[in-house]
Tab-separated table of C-alpha atoms in Angstrom:
chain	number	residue	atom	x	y	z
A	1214	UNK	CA	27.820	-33.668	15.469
A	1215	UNK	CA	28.188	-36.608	18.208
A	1216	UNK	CA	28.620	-37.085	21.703
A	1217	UNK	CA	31.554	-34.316	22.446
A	1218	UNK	CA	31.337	-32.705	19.132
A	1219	UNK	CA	33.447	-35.823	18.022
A	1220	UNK	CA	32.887	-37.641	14.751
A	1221	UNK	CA	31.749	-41.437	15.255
A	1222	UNK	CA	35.051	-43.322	14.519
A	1223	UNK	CA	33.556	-46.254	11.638
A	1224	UNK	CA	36.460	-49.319	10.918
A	1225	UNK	CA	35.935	-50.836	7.486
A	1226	UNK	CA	35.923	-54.590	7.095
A	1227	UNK	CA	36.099	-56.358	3.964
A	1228	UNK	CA	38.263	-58.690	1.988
A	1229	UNK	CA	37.729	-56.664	-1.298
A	1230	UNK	CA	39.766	-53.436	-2.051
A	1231	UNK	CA	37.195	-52.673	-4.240
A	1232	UNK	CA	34.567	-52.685	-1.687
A	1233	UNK	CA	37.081	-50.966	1.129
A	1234	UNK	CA	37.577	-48.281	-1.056
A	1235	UNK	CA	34.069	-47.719	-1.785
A	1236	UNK	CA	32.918	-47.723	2.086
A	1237	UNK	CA	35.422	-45.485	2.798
A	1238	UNK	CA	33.821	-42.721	0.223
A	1239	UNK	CA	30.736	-43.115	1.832
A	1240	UNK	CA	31.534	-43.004	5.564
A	1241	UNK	CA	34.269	-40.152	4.668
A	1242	UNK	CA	31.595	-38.308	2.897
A	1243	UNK	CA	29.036	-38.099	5.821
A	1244	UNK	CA	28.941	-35.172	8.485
A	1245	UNK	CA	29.650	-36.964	11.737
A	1246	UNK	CA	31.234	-39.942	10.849
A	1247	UNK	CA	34.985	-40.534	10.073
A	1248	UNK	CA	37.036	-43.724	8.899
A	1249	UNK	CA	39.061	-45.043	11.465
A	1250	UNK	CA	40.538	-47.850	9.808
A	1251	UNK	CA	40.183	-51.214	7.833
A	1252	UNK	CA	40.863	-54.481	8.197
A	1253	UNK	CA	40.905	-57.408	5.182
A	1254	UNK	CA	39.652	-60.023	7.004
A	1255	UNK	CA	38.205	-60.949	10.234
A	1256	UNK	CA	41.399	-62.101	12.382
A	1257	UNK	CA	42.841	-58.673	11.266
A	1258	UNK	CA	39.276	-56.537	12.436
A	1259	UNK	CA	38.961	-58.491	15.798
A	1260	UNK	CA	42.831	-57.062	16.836
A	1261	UNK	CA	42.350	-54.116	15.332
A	1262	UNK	CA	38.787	-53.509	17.374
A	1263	UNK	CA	40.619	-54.168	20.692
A	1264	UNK	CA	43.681	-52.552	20.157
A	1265	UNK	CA	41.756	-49.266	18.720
A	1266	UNK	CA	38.147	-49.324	19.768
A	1267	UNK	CA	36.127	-47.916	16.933
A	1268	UNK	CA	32.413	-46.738	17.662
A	1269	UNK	CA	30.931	-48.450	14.845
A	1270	UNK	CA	32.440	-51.231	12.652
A	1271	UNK	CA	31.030	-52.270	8.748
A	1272	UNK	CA	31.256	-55.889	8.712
A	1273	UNK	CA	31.638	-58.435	5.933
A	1274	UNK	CA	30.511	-61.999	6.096
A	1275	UNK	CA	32.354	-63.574	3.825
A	1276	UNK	CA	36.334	-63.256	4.582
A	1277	UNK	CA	39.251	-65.454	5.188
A	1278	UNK	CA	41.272	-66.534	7.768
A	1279	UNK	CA	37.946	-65.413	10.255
A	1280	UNK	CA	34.599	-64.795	8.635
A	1281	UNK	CA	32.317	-62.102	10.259
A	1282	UNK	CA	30.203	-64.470	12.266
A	1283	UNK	CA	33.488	-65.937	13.702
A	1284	UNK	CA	34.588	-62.391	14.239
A	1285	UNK	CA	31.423	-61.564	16.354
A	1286	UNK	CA	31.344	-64.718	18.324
A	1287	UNK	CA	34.505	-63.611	19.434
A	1288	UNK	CA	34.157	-60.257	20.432
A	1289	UNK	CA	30.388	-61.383	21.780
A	1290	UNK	CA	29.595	-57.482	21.258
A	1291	UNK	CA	26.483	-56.111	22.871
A	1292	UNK	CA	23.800	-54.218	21.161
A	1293	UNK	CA	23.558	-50.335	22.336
A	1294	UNK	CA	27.408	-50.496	23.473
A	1295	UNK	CA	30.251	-49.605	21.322
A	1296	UNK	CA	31.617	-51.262	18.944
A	1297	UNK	CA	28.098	-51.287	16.964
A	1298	UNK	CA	28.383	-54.075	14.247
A	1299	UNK	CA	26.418	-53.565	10.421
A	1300	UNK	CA	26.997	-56.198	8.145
A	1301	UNK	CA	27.261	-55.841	4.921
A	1302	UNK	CA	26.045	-58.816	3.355
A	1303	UNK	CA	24.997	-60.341	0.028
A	1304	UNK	CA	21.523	-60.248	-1.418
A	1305	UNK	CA	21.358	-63.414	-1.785
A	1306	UNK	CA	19.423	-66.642	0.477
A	1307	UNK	CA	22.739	-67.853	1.834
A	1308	UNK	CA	23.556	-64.665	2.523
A	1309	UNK	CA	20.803	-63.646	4.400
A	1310	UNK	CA	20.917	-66.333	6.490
A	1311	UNK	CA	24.043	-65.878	7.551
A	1312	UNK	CA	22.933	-62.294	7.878
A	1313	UNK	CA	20.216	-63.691	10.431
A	1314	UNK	CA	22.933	-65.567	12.601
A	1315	UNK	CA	25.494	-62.327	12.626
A	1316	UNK	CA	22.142	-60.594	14.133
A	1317	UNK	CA	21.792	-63.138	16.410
A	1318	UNK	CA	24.940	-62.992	17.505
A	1319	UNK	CA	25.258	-59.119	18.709
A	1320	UNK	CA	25.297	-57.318	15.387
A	1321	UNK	CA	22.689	-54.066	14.977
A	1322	UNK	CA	22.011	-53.722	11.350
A	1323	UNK	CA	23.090	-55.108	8.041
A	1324	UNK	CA	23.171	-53.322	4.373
A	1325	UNK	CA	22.408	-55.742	1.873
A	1326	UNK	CA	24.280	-55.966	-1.525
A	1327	UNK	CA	23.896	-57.800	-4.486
A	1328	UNK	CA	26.768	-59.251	-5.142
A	1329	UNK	CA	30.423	-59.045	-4.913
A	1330	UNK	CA	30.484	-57.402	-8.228
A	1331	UNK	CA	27.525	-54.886	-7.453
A	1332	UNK	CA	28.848	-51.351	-8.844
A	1333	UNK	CA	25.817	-50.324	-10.110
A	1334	UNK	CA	24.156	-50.762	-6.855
A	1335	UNK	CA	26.790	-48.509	-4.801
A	1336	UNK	CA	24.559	-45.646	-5.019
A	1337	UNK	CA	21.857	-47.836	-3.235
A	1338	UNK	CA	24.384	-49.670	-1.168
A	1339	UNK	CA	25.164	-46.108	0.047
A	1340	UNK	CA	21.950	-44.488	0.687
A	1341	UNK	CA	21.620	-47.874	3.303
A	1342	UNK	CA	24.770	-47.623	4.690
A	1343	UNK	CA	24.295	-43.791	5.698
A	1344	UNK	CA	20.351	-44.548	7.444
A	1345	UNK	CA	22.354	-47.103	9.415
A	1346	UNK	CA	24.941	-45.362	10.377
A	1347	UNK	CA	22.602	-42.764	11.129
A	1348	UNK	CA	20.959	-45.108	13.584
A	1349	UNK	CA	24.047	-46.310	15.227
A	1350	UNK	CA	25.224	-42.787	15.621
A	1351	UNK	CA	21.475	-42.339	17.540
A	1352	UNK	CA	21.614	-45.211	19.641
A	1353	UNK	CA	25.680	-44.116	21.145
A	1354	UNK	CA	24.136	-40.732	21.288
A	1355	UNK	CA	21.229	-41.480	23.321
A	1356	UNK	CA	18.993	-39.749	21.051
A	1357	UNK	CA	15.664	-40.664	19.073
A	1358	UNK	CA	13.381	-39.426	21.898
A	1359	UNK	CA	15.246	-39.721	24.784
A	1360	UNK	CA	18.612	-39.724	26.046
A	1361	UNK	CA	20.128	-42.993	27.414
A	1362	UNK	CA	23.782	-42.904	29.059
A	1363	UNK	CA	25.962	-45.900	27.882
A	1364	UNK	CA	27.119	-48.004	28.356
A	1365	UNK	CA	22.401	-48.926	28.546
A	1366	UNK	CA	22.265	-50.103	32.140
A	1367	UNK	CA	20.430	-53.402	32.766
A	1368	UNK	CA	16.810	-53.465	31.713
A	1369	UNK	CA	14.244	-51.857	34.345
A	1370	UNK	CA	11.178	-53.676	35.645
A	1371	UNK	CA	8.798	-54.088	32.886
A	1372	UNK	CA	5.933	-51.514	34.233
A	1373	UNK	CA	2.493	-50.396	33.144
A	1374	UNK	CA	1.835	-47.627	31.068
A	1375	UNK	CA	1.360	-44.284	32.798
A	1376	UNK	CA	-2.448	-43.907	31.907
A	1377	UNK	CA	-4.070	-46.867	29.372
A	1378	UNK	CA	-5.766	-44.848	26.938
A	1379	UNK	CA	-9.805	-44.505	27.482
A	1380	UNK	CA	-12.145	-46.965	26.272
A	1381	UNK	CA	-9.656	-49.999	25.931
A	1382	UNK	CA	-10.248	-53.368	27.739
A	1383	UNK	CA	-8.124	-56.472	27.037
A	1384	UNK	CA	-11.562	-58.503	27.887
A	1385	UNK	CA	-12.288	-60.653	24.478
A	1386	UNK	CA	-10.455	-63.236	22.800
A	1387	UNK	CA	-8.390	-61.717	20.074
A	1388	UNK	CA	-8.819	-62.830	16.302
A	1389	UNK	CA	-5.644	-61.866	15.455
A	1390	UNK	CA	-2.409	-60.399	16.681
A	1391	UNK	CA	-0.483	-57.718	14.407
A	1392	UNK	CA	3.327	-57.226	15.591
A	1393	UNK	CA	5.761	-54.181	13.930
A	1394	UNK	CA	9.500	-54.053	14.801
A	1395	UNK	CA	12.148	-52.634	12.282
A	1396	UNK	CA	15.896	-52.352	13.428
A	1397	UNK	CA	16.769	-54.787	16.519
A	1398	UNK	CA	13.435	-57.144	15.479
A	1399	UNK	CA	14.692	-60.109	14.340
A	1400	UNK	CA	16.625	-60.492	17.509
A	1401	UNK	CA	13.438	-59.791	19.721
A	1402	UNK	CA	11.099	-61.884	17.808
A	1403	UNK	CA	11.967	-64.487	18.951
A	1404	UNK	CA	11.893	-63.184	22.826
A	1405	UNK	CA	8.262	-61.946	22.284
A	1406	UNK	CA	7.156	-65.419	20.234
A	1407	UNK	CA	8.463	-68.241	22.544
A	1408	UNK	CA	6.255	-67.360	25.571
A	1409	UNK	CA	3.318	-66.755	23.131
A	1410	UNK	CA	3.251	-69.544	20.385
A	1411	UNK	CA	1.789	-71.961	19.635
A	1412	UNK	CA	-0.694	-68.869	19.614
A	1413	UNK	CA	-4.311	-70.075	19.568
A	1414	UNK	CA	-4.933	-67.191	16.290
A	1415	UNK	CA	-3.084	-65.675	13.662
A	1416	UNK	CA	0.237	-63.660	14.212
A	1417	UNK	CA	1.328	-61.234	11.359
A	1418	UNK	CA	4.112	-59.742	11.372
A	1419	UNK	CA	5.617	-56.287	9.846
A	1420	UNK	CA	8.786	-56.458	10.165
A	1421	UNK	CA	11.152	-53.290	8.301
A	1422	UNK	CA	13.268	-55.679	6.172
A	1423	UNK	CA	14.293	-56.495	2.104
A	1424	UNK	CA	13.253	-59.492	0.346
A	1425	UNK	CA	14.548	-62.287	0.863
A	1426	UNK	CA	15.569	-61.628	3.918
A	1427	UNK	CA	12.138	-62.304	5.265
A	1428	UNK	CA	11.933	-65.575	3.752
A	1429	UNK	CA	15.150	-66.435	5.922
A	1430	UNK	CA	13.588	-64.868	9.150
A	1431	UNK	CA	10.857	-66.949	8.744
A	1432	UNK	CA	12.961	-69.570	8.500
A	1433	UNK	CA	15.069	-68.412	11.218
A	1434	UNK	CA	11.869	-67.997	14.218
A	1435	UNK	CA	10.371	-71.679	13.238
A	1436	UNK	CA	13.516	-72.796	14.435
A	1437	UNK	CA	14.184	-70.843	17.412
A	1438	UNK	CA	10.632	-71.022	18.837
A	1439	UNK	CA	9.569	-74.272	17.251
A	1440	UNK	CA	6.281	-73.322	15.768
A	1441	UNK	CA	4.930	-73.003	12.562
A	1442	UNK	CA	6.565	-69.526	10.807
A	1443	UNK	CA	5.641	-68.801	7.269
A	1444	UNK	CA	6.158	-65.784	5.125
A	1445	UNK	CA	2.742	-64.136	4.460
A	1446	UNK	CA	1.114	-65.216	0.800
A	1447	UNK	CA	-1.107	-62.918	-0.996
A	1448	UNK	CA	-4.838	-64.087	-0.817
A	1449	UNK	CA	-4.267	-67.130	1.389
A	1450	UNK	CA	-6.337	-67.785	4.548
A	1451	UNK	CA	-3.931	-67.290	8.062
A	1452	UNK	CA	-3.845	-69.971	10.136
A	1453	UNK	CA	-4.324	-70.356	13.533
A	1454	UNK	CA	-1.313	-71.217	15.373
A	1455	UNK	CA	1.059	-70.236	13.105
A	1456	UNK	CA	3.366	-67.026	12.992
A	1457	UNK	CA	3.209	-64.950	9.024
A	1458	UNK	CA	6.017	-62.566	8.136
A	1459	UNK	CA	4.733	-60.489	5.778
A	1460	UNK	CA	7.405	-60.220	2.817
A	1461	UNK	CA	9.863	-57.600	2.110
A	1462	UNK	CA	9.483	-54.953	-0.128
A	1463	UNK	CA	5.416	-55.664	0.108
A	1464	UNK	CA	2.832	-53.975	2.591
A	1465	UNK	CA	0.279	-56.467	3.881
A	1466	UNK	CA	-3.367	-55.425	4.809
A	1467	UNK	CA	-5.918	-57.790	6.762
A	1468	UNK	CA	-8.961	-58.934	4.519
A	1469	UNK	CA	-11.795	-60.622	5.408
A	1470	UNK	CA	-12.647	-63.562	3.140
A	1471	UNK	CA	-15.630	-65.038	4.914
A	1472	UNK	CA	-16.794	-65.041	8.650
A	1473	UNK	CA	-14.129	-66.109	11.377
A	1474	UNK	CA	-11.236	-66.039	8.104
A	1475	UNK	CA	-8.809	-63.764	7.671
A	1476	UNK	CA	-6.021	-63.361	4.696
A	1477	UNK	CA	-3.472	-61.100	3.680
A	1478	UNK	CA	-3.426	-58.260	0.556
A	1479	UNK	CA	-0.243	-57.862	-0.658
A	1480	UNK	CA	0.717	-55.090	-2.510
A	1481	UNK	CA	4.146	-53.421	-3.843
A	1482	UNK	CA	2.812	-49.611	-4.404
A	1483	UNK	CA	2.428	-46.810	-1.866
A	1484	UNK	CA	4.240	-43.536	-0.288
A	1485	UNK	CA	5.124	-46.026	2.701
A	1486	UNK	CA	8.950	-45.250	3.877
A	1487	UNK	CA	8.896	-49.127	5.397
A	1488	UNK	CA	7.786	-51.845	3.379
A	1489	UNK	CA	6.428	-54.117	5.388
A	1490	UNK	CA	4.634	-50.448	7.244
A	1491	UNK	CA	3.022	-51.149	10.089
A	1492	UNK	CA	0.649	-48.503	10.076
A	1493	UNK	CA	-1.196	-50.348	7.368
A	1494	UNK	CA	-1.326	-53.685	8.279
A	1495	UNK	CA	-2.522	-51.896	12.137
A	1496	UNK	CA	-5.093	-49.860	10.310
A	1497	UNK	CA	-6.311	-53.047	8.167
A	1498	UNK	CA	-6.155	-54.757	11.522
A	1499	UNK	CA	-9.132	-52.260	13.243
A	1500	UNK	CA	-10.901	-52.190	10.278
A	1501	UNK	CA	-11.758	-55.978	9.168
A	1502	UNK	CA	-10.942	-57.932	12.215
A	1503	UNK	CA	-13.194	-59.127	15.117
A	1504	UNK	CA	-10.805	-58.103	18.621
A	1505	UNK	CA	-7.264	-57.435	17.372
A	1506	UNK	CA	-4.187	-57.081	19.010
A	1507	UNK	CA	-1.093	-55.196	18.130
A	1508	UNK	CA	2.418	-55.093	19.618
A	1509	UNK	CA	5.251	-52.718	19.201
A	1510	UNK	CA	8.386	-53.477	19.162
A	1511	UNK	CA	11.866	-51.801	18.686
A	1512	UNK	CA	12.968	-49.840	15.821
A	1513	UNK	CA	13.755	-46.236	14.986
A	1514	UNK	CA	11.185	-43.768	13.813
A	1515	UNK	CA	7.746	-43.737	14.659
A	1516	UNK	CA	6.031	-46.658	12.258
A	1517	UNK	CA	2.941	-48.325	14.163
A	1518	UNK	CA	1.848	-45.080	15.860
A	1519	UNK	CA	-0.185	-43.956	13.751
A	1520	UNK	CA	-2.102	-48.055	13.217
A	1521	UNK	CA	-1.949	-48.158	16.896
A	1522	UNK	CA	-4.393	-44.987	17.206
A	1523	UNK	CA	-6.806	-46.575	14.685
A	1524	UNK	CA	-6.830	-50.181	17.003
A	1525	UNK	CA	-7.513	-48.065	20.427
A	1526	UNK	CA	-10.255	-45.875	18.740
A	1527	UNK	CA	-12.064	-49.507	18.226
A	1528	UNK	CA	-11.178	-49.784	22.159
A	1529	UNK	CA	-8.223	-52.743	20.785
A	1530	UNK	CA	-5.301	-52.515	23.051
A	1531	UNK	CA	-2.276	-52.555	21.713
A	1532	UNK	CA	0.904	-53.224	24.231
A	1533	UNK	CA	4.368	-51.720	23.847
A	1534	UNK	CA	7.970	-52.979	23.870
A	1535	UNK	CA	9.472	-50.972	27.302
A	1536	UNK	CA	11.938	-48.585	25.342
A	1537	UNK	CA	14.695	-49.305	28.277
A	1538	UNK	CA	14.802	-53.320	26.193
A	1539	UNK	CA	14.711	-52.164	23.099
A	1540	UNK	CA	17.637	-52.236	20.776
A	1541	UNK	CA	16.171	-49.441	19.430
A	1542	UNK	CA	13.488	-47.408	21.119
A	1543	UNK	CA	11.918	-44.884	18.950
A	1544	UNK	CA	9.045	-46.731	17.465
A	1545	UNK	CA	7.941	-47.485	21.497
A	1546	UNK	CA	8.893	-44.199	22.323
A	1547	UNK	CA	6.403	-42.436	19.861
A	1548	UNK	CA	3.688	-44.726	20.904
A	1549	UNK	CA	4.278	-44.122	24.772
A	1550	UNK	CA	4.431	-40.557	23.990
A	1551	UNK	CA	1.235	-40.651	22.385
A	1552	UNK	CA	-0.393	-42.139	24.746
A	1553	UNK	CA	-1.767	-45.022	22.837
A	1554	UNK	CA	0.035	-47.844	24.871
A	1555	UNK	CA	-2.425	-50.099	26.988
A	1556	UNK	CA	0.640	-51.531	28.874
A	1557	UNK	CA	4.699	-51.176	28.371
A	1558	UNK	CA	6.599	-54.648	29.163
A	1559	UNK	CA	9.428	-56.324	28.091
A	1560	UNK	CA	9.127	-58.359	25.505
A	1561	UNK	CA	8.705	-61.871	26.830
A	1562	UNK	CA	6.234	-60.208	29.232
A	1563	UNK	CA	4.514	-59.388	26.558
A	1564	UNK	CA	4.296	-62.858	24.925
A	1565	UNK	CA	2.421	-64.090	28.141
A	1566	UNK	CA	0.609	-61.410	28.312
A	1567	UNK	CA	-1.087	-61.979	24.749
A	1568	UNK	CA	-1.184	-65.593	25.794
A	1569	UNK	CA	-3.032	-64.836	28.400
A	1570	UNK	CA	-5.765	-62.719	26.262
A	1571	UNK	CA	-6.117	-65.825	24.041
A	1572	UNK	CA	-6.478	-68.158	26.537
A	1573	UNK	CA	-3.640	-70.317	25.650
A	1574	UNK	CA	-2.333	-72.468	28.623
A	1575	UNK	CA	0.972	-73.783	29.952
């Protein structure tokens, strides 16, 4: 159970009855969670959040009278503090950028869905919806590693790690950078990417996320930090400079095409949980490139651990999100624990850092 053996209380909001109804089944359905109310549209949710203050609220985009960015713009929520905000969103380009600007704008997660007439994807649509509730029922807990009071206190000092592991120096120019984030990325992207771009090599990016919703990320960071950002194509060469998502629902591993050129291998197969996985495109990484880097970022589970031990055994460093600025700290957390962390920063910090190792200047 949660915090005080008390079910996290979820409000439902969504112009369809259809879809209300449906949410309701699932959240009713799961141990720990419990429906505490619904609102049709988004001037109806933002009085109902203050008057009632729900842990968690399921947020459509699309709604009259207030749509669900207008809703959060209002409330200005805070990640890791109650209410937590999921969108629920449609699977389509508009809709994930408007997805994009809800995370932005203090939401944690979203659940994609096809359509508004997507019944045959409710068993899907459900599986989604209980992982992220799962993960907003982790961060109000404090749990996934560590415990954490909340409301989170402000950010600590961005500090070393305890002990860099054995036999890694940050002496070299890098060839490449590798990044992996999954829940709370897209927001910290673009902290970690403004200090460091225009980056003097390749960035690649594995970032936890469905298609075409990396298309619109892409989209999203060339804006925000006003350097090239493309989403990663199979077989072609990376370019210096430039920042490559690698797509949803594909894994990405480095290849070498000829000396000093590097390209991405796209494929759709694989036990992976994560598509993007970061383990793969870390372990790809040590094997075929010169001096890599790799970064971890937030996200739940433990994804990039096991790719960051393969990049220190080639004495690569790899440098670590601190978990206290994290949205989510588990995937920092299990590299910190393992001792595989060359140095723990926030993530700006870490953007000059990497800047630093590539000999970019102000």
């Amino acid at each position: 159970m949660t915090r005080n053996d008390q079910p996290r209380r979820v409000l439902i909001v969504d112009d369809s009855a259809f879809m209300r109804a449906s949410l309701r089944h699932i959240v009713g359905a799961l141990p720990g969670f419990t429906v505490a109310g619904e609102a049709k549209d988004g001037r109806e949710a933002v009085e109902v959040i203050r008057r009632d203050r729900p842990d968690i609220v399921t947020l459509d985009i699309d709604m009259p009278l207030l749509d669900g960015i207008g809703v959060l713009r209002e409330l200005r929520p805070v990640p890791g503090t109650a209410p937590l905000f999921i969108m629920v969103s449609a699977f389509t380009t508009a809709g994930a950028d408007l997805t994009l600007t809800a995370l932005g704008c203090g939401a944690i997660d979203f659940v994609p869905k096809a359509s508004e007439h997507f019944r045959t994807d409710l068993a899907q649509v459900g599986d989604l919806l209980r992982s992220k509730l799962a993960i907003a029922g982790a961060v109000l807990a404090g749990q996934d590693g560590r415990s954490r009071p909340l409301p989170v206190a402000a950010p600590r000092p961005s500090r070393p790690a305890a002990a860099p592991p054995a036999g890694v120096t940050t002496a070299g120019v890098p060839d490449v950078v590798v990044v992996a984030c999954s829940t709370g990325g897209p927001q910290t992207l673009p902290e970690l990417l403004r200090p460091l771009c225009p980056c003097p090599v390749p960035v690649v990016v594995a970032q936890h996320i469905p298609p075409v919703f990396s298309r619109s990320l892409a989209a999203s960071l060339a804006v925000s930090v006003e350097c090239p950002v493309v989403e990663a194509e199979d077989g072609k060469p990376l370019a210096a400079g430039t920042v490559h998502v690698l797509p949803g629902g594909f894994n990405g591993e480095l290849v070498r095409l000829r000396p000093g050129v590097l390209a991405v291998r796209l494929t759709e197969g694989g036990a992976a949980l994560h598509r993007p996985n970061a383990d793969i495109l870390f372990r790809s990484a040590a094997l075929t490139a010169r001096r890599p880097v790799g970064i971890i970022l937030t996200g739940m589970g433990c994804d990039g651990t096991e790719g960051a031990r393969a990049l220190v055994q080639r004495g690569c460093p790899v440098l670590v999100q601190d978990p206290a600025t994290a949205v989510i700290w588990g995937m920092p957390r299990a590299a910190i624990d393992a001792g595989l962390a060359s140095e723990v920063l926030d993530p700006a910090a870490i953007g000059r850092r990497v800047a630093l190792m590539t000999g970019r200047r102000e």
